[in-house]
Coordinates of N, CA and C in Angstrom, one line a residue:
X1 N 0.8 -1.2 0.0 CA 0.0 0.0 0.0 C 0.9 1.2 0.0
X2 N 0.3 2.1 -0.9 CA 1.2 3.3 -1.0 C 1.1 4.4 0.5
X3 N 2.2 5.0 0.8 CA 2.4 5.6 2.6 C 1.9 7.3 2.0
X4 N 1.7 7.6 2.8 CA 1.6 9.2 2.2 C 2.1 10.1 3.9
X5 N 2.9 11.3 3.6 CA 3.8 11.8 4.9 C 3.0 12.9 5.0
X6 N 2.7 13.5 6.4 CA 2.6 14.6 6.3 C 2.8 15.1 8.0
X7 N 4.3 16.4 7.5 CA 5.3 16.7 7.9 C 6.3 15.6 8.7
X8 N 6.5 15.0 9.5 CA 7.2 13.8 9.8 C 6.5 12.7 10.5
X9 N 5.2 13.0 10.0 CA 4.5 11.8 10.5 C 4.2 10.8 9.1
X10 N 4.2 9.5 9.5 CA 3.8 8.7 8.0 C 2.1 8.4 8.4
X11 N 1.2 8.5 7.5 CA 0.5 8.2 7.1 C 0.3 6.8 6.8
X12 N -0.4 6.0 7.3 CA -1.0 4.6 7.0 C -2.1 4.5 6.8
X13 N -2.6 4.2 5.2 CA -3.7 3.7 5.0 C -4.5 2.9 5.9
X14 N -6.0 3.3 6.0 CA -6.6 2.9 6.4 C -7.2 1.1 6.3
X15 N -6.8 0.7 5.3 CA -6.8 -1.1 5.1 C -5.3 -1.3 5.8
X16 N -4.5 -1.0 5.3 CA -2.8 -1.5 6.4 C -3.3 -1.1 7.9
X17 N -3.8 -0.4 8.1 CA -3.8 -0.1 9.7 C -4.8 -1.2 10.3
X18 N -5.9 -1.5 9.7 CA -7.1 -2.4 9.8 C -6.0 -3.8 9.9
X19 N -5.2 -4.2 9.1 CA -4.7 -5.7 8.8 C -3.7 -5.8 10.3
X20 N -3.1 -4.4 10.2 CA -1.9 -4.9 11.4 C -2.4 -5.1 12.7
X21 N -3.9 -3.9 13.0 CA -4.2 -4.5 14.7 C -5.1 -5.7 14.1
X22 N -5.8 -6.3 13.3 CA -6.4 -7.6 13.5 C -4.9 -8.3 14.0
X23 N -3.7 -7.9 13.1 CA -2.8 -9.0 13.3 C -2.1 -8.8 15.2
X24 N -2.5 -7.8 15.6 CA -2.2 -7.3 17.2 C -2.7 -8.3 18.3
X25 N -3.9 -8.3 17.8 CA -4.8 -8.8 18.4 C -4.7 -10.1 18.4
X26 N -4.6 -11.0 17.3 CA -4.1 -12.3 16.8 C -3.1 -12.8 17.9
X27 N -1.9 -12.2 17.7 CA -1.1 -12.3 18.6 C -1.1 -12.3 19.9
X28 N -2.2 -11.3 20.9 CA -2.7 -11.0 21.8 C -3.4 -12.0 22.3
X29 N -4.2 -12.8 21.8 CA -5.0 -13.4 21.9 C -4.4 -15.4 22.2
X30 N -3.4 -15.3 21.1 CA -2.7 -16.2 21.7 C -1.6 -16.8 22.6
X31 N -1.2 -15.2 23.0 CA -0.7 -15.4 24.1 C -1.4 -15.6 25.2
X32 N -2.6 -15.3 25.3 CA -3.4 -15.2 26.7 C -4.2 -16.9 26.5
X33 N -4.0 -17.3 25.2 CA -4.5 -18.8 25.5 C -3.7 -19.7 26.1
X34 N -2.1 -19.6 25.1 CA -1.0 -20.4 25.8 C -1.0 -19.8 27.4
X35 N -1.2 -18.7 28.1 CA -1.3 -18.6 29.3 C -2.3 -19.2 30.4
X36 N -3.3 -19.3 29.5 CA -4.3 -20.3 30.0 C -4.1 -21.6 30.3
X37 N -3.4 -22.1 29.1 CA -2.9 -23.5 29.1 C -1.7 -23.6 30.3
X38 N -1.0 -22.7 30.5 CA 0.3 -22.8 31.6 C -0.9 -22.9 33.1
X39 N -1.9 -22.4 32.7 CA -2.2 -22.1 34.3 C -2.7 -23.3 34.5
X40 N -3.8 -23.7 33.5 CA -4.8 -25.0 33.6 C -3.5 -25.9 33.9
X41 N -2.7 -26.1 33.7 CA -1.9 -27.6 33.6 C -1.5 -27.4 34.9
X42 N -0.5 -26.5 35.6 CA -0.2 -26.0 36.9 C -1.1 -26.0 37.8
X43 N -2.6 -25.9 38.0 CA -3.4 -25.4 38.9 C -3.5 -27.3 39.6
X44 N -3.8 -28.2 38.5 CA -3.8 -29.5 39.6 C -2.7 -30.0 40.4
X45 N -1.2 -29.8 39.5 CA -0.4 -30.1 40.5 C -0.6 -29.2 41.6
X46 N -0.8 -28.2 42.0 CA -0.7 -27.0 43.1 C -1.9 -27.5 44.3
X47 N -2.9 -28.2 43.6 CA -4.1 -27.8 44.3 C -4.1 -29.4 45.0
X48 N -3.8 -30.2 44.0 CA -3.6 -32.0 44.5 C -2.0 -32.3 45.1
X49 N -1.4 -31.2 45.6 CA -0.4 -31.9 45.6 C -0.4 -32.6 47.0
X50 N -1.1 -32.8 47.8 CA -1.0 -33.5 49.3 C -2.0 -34.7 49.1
X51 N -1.8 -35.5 49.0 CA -2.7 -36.5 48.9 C -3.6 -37.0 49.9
X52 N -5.1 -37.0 50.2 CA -5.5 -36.8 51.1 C -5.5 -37.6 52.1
X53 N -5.3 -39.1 51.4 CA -5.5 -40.3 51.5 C -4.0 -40.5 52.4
X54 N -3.2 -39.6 52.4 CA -1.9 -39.7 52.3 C -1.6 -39.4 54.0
X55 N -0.4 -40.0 54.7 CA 0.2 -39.3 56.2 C 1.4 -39.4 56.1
X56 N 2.3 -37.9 55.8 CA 3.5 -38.2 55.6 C 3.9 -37.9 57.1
X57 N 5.5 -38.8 57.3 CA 6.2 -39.2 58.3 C 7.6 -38.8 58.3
X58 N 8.7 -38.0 59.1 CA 9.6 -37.7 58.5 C 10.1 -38.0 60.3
X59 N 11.0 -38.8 60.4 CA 11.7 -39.2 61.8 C 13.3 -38.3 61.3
X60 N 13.8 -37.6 62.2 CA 14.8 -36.9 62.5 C 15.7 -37.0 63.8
X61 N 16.8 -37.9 63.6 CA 17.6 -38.5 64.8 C 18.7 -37.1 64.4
X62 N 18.8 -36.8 66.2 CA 19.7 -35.9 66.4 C 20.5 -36.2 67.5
X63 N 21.5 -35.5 67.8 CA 22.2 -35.9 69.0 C 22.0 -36.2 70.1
X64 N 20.6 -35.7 70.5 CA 20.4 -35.5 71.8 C 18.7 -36.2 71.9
X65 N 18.4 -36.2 70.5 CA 16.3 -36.5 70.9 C 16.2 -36.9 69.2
X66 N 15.2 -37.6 69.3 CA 14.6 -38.1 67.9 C 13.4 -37.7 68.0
X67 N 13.1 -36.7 66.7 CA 12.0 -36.5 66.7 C 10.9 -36.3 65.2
X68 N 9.8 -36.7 65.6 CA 9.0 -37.8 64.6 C 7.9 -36.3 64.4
X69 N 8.0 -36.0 63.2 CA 6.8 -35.3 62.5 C 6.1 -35.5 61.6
X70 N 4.6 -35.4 61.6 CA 3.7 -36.3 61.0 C 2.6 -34.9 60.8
X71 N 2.3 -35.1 59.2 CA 1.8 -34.4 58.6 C 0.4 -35.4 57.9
X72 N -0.9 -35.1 58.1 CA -1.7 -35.6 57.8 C -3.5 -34.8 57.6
X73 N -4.4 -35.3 56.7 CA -5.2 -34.9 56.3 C -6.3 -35.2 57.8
X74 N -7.0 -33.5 57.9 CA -7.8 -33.4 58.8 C -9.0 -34.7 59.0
X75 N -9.1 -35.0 57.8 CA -10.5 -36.0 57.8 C -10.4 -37.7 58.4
X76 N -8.8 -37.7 58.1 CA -8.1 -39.6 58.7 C -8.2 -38.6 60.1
X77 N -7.9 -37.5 61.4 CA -8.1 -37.5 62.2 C -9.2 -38.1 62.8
X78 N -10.2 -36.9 62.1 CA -11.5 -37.3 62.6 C -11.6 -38.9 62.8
X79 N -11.6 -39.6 61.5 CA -11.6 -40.7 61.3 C -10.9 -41.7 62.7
X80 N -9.9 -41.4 62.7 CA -9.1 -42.0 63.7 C -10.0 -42.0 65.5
X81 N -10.1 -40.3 65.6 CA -11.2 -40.2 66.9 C -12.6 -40.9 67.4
X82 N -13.0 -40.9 65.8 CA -14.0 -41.5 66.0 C -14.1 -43.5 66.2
X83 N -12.9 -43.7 65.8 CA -12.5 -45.1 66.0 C -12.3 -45.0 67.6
X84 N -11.5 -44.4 68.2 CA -11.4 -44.6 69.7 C -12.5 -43.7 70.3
X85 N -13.6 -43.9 69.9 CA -15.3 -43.4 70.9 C -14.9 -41.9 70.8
X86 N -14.2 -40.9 70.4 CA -13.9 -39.3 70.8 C -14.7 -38.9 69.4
X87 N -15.8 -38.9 68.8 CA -16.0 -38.3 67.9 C -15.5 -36.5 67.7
X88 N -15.2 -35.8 67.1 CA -14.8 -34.0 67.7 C -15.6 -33.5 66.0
X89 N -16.0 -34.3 65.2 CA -17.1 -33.5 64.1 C -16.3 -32.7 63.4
X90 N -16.2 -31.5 62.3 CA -15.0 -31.1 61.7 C -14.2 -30.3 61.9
X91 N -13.0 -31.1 61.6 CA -11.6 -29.9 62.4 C -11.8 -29.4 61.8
X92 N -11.8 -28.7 60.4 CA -11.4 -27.7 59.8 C -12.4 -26.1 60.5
X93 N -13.0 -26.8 61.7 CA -13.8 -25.7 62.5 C -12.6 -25.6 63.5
X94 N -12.7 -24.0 63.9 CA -11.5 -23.9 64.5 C -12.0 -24.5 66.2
X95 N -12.7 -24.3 66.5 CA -13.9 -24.8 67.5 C -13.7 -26.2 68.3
X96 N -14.0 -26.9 66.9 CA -13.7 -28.4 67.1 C -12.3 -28.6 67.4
X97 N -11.2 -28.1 66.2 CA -10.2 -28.8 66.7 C -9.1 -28.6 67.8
X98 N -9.6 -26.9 68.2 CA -9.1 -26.6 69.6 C -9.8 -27.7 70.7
X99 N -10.9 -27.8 70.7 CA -11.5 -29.1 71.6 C -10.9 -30.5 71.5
X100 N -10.7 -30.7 70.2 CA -10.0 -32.2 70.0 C -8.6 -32.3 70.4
X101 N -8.0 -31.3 70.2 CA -6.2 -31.1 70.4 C -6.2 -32.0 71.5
X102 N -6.4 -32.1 72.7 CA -6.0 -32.9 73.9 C -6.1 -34.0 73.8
X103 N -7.1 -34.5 73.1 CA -7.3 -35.9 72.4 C -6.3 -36.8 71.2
X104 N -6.0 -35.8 70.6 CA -5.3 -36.0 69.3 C -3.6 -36.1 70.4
X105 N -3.7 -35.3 71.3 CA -1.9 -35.1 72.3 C -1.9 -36.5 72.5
X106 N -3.1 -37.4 73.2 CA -2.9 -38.3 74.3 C -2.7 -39.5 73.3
X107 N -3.1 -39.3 71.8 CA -3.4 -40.5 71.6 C -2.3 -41.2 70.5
X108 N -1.7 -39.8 69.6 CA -0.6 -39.7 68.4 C 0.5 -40.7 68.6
X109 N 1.2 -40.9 70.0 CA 2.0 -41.6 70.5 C 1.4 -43.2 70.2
X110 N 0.5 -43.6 70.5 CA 0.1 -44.9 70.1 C -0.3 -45.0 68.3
X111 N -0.7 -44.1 67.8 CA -1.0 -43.9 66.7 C 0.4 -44.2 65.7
X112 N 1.3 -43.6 66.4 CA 2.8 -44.0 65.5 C 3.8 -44.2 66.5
X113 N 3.8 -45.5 67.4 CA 5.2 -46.0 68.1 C 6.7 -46.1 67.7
X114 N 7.2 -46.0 68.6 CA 8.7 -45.8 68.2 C 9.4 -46.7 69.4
X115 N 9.9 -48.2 68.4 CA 10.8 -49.1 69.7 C 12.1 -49.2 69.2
X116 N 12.9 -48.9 70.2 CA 13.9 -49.5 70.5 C 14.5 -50.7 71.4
X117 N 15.5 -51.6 71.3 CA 16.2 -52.3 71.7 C 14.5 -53.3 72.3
X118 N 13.7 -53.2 71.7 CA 12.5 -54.2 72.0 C 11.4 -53.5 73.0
X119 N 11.6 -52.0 73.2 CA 11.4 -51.3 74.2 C 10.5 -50.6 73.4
X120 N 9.6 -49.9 73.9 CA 8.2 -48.9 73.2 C 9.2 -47.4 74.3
X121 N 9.3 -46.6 73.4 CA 10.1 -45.2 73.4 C 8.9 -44.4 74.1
X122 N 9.0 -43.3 75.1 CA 7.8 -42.7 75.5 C 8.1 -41.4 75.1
X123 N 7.4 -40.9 74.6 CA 7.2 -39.4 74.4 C 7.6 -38.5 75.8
X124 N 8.9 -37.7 75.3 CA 8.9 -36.4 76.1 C 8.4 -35.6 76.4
X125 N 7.9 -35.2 74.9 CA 6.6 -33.8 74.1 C 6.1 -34.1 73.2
X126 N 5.3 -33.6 73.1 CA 4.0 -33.8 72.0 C 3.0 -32.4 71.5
X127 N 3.1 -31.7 70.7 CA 2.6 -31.0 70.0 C 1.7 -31.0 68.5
X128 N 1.0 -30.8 68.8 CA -0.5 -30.5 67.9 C -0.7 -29.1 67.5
X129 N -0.6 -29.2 65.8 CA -1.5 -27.9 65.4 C -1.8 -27.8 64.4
X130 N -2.6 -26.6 64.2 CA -3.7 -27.0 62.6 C -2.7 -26.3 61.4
X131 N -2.3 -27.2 60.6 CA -1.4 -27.1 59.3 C -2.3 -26.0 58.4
X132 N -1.8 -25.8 57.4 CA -2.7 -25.2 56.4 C -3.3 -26.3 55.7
X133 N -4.3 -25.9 54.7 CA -5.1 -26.5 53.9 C -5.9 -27.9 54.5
X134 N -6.4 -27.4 56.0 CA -6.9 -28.4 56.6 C -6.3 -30.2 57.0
X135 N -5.0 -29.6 57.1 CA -3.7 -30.9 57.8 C -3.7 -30.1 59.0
X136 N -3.1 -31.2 59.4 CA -2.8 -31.1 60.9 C -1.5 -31.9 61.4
X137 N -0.7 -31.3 62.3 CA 0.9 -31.5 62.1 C 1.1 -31.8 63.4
X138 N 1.5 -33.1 63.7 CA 2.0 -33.6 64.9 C 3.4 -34.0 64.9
X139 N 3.8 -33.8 66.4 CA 5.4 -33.7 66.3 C 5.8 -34.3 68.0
X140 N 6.4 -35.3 67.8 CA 6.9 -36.0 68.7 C 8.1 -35.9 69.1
X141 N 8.3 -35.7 70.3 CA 9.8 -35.8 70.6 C 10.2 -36.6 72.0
X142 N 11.2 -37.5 71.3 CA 11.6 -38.7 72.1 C 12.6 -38.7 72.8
X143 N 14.2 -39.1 73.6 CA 15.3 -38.9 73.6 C 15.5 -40.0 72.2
X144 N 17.0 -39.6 72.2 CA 17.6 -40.3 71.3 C 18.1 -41.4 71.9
X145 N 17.8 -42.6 71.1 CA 17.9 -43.9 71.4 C 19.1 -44.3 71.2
X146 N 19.9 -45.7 72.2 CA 20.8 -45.7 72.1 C 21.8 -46.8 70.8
X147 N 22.5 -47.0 70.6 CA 23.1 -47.5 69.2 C 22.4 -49.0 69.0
X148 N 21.8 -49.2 68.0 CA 20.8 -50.5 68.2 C 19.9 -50.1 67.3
X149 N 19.0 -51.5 66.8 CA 17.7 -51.4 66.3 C 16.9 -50.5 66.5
X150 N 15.6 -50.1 65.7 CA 15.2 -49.1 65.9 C 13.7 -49.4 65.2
X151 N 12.7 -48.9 65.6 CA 11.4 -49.3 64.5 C 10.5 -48.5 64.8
X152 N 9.9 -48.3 63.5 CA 8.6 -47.0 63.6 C 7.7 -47.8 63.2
X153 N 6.3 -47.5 63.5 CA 5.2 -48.2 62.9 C 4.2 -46.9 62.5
X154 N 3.5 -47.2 61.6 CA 2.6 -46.2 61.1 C 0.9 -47.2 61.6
X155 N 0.6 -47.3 63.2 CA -0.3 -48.0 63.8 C -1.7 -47.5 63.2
X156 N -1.8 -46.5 62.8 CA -3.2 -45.7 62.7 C -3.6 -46.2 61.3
X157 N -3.1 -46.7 60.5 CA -3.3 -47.6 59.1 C -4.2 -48.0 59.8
X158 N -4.1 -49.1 60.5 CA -4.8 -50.3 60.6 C -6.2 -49.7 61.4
X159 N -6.4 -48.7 61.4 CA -7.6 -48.2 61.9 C -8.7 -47.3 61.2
X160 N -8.1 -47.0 59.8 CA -9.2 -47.0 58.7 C -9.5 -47.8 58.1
X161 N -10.4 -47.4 57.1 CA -11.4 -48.1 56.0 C -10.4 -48.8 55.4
X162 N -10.1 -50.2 55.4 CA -9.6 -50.4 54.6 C -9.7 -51.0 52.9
X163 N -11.3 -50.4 52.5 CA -11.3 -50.1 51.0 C -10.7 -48.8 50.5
X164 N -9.7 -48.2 51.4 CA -9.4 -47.1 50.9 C -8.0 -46.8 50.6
X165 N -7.5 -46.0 50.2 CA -6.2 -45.9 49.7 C -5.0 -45.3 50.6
X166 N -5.2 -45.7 51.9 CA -4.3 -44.9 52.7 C -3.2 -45.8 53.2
X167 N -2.0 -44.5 53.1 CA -0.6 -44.8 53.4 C -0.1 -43.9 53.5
X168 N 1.8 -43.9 54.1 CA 2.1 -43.5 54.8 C 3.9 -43.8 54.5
X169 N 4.1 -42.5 53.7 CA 5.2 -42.4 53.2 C 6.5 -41.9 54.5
X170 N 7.6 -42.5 54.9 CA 8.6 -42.1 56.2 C 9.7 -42.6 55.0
X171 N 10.5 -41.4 56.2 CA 11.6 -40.8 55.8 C 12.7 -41.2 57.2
X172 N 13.6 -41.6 57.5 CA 14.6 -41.2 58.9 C 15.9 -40.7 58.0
X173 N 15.5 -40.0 59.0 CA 17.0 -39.2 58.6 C 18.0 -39.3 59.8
X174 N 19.5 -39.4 60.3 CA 20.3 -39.0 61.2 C 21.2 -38.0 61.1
X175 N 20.4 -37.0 61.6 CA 21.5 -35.6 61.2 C 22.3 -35.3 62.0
X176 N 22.7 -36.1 63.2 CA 23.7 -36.5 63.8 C 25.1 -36.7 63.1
X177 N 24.9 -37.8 62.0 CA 25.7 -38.3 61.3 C 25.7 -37.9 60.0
X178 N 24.4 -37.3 59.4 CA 24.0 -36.3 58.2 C 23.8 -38.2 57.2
X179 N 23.6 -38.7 57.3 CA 23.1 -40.2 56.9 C 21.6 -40.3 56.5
X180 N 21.1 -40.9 55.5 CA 19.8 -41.3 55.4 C 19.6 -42.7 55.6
X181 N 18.8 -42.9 57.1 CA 18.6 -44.0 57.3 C 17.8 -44.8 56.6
X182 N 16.8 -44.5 55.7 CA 16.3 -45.7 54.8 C 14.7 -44.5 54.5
X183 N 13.9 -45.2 53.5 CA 12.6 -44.7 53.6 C 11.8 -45.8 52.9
X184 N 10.4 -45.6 52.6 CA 9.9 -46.6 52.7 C 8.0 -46.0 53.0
X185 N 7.3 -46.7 52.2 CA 5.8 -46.5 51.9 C 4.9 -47.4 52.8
X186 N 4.3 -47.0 54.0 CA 3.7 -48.0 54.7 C 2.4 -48.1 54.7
X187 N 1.8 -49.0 54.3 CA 0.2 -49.1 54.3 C -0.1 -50.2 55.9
X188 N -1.4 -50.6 55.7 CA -1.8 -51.0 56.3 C -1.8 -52.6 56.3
X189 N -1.2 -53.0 54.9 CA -1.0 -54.8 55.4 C 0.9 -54.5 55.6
X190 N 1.6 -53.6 55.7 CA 2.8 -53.3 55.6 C 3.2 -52.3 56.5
X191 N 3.0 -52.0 58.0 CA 3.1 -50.6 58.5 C 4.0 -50.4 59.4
X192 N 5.0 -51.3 59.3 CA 6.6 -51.7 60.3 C 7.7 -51.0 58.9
X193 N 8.7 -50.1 59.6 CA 10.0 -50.3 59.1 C 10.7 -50.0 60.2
X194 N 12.0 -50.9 60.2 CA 13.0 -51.0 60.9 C 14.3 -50.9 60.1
X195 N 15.2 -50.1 61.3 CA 16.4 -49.8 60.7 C 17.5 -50.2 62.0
X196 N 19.2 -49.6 61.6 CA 19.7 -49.2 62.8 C 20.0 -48.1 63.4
X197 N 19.8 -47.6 64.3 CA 20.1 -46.6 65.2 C 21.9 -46.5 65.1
X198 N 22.2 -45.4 64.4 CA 24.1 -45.4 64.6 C 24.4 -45.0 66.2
X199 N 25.5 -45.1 66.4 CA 26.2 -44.1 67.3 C 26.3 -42.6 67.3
X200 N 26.4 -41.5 68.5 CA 26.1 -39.9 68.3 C 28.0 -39.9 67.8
X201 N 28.3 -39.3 67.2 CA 29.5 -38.7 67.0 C 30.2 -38.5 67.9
X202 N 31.6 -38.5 68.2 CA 31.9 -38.2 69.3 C 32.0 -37.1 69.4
X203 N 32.3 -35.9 68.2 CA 31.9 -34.5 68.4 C 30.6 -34.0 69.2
X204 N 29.8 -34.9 68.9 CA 28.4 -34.6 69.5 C 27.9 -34.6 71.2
X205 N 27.1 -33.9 71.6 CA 26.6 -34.4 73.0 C 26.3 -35.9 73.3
X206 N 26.8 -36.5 74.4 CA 25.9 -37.8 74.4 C 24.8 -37.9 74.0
X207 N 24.4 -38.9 73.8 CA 22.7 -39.2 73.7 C 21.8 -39.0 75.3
X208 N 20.8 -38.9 75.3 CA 20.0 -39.1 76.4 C 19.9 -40.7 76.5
X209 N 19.7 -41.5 77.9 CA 19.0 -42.4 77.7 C 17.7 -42.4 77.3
X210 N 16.8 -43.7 76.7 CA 15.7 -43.8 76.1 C 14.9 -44.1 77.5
X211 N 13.4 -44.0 77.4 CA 12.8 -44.4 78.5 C 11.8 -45.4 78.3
X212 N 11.8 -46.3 78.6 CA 11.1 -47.4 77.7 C 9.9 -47.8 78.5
X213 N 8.7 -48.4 78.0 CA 8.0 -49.2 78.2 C 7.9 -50.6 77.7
X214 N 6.7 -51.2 78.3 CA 6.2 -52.3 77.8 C 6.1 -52.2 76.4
X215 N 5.7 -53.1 75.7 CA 5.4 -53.5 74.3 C 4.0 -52.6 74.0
X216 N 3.4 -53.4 75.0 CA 1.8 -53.1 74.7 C 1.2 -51.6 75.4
X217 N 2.0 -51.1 76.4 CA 1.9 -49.6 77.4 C 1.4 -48.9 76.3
X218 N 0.2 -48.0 76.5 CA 0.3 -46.5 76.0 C 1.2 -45.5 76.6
X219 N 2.4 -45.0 75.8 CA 2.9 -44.4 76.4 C 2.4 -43.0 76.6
X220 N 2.2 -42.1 78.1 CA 1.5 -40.6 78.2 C 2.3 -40.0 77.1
X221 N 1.5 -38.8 77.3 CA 2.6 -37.5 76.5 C 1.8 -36.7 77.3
X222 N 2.1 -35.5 76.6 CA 1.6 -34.2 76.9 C 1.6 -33.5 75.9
X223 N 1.1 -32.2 75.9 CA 1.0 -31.3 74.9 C 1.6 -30.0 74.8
X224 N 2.6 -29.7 74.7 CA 4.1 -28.7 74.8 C 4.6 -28.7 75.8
X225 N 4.4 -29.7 76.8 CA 5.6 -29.6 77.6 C 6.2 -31.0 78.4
X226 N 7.1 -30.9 78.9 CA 7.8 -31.8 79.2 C 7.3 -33.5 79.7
X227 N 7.1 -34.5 79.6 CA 6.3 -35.6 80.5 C 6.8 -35.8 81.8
X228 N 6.5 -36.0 82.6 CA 6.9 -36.2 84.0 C 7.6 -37.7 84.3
X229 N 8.4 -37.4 84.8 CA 9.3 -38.9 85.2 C 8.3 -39.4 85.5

């Protein structure tokens, strides 16, 4: 198309100016699709990424205490409460699960035991709190057990539905020794892993002794603070 100037401005025909913003817009338009597509594909990993069915387990041996945090979907609580006669109705009410917390303290420790040398390990401390996106984060702390066998159980498997898809991914770690003790996916016909317990470094503090119970003992806890000899 022929340009026509007037003084140092150019002139663009009115059909070239028509072609280039259709072609503006063209372009415009498919960017904001491919952005659509970035979002849509992104939004399930973001939104599914905790599995609800799911209780992850991350054991952390340190010099002085081993301690066991456990991240899990509000609804296997419920579920679990309501298995030991405590119904508490829905956590995701802040209501309820401030009412439940003392229940959820007393009972977490049986829910996921920790033996050593043939010994059921008792809880020092025990804390409870509401995670985001309706989890809830329990966190145990034990002393650090002494050099020997060692075994976690994921016990609360065995207390749901079992048409359902739940499990219970752990991790031990000894950051004592900066070592990864093993990991391992625990369901409910599988809910034992056992490893060994190393030695504390000699750089490190001794260990605590462990305080053991029976096999079968519920061992107490408490809820942030210390358990009583």
């Amino acid at each position: 198309y022929p340009l026509s100037f007037r003084g140092n401005a150019v002139i663009m025909p009115r059909r070239a100016t028509s072609r280039r913003s259709l072609l503006g817009c063209a372009v415009h338009l498919l960017y904001c699709f491919g952005l659509g597509i970035i979002v849509f594909v992104a939004l399930p990993a973001t939104v599914f990424a905790h599995d609800p069915y799911e209780t992850t387990m991350g054991a952390w041996l340190r010099p002085r205490q081993l301690e066991l945090h456990i991240t899990l979907n509000a609804h296997i609580v419920e579920k679990l409460l309501d298995k030991a006669g405590l119904p508490a109705g829905d956590l995701s009410v802040g209501g309820n699960f401030e009412a439940a917390r003392p229940a959820v303290a007393r009972l977490a420790a049986g829910w996921f035991p920790i033996s050593a040398g043939g010994h059921l390990l008792v809880a020092q401390q025990t804390n409870v709190t509401h995670g985001v996106e309706d989890h809830v984060e329990i966190a145990l702390i034990f002393p650090r057990p002494a050099k020997g066998a060692i075994r976690f159980e994921a016990a609360h498997l065995k207390q749901l539905p079992h048409d359902e898809p739940y499990g219970a991914p752990l991790t031990v770690l000894d950051l004592a020794n900066n070592v990864v003790l093993g990991q391992k996916s625990l369901t409910a016909a599988d809910s034992v892993f056992e490893t060994e317990c190393p030695d504390v470094p000699r750089s490190s503090p001794p260990a605590a002794p462990p305080k053991s119970g029976s096999a079968n003992a519920s061992p107490p806890s408490t809820h942030g603070t210390p358990a009583k000899p």
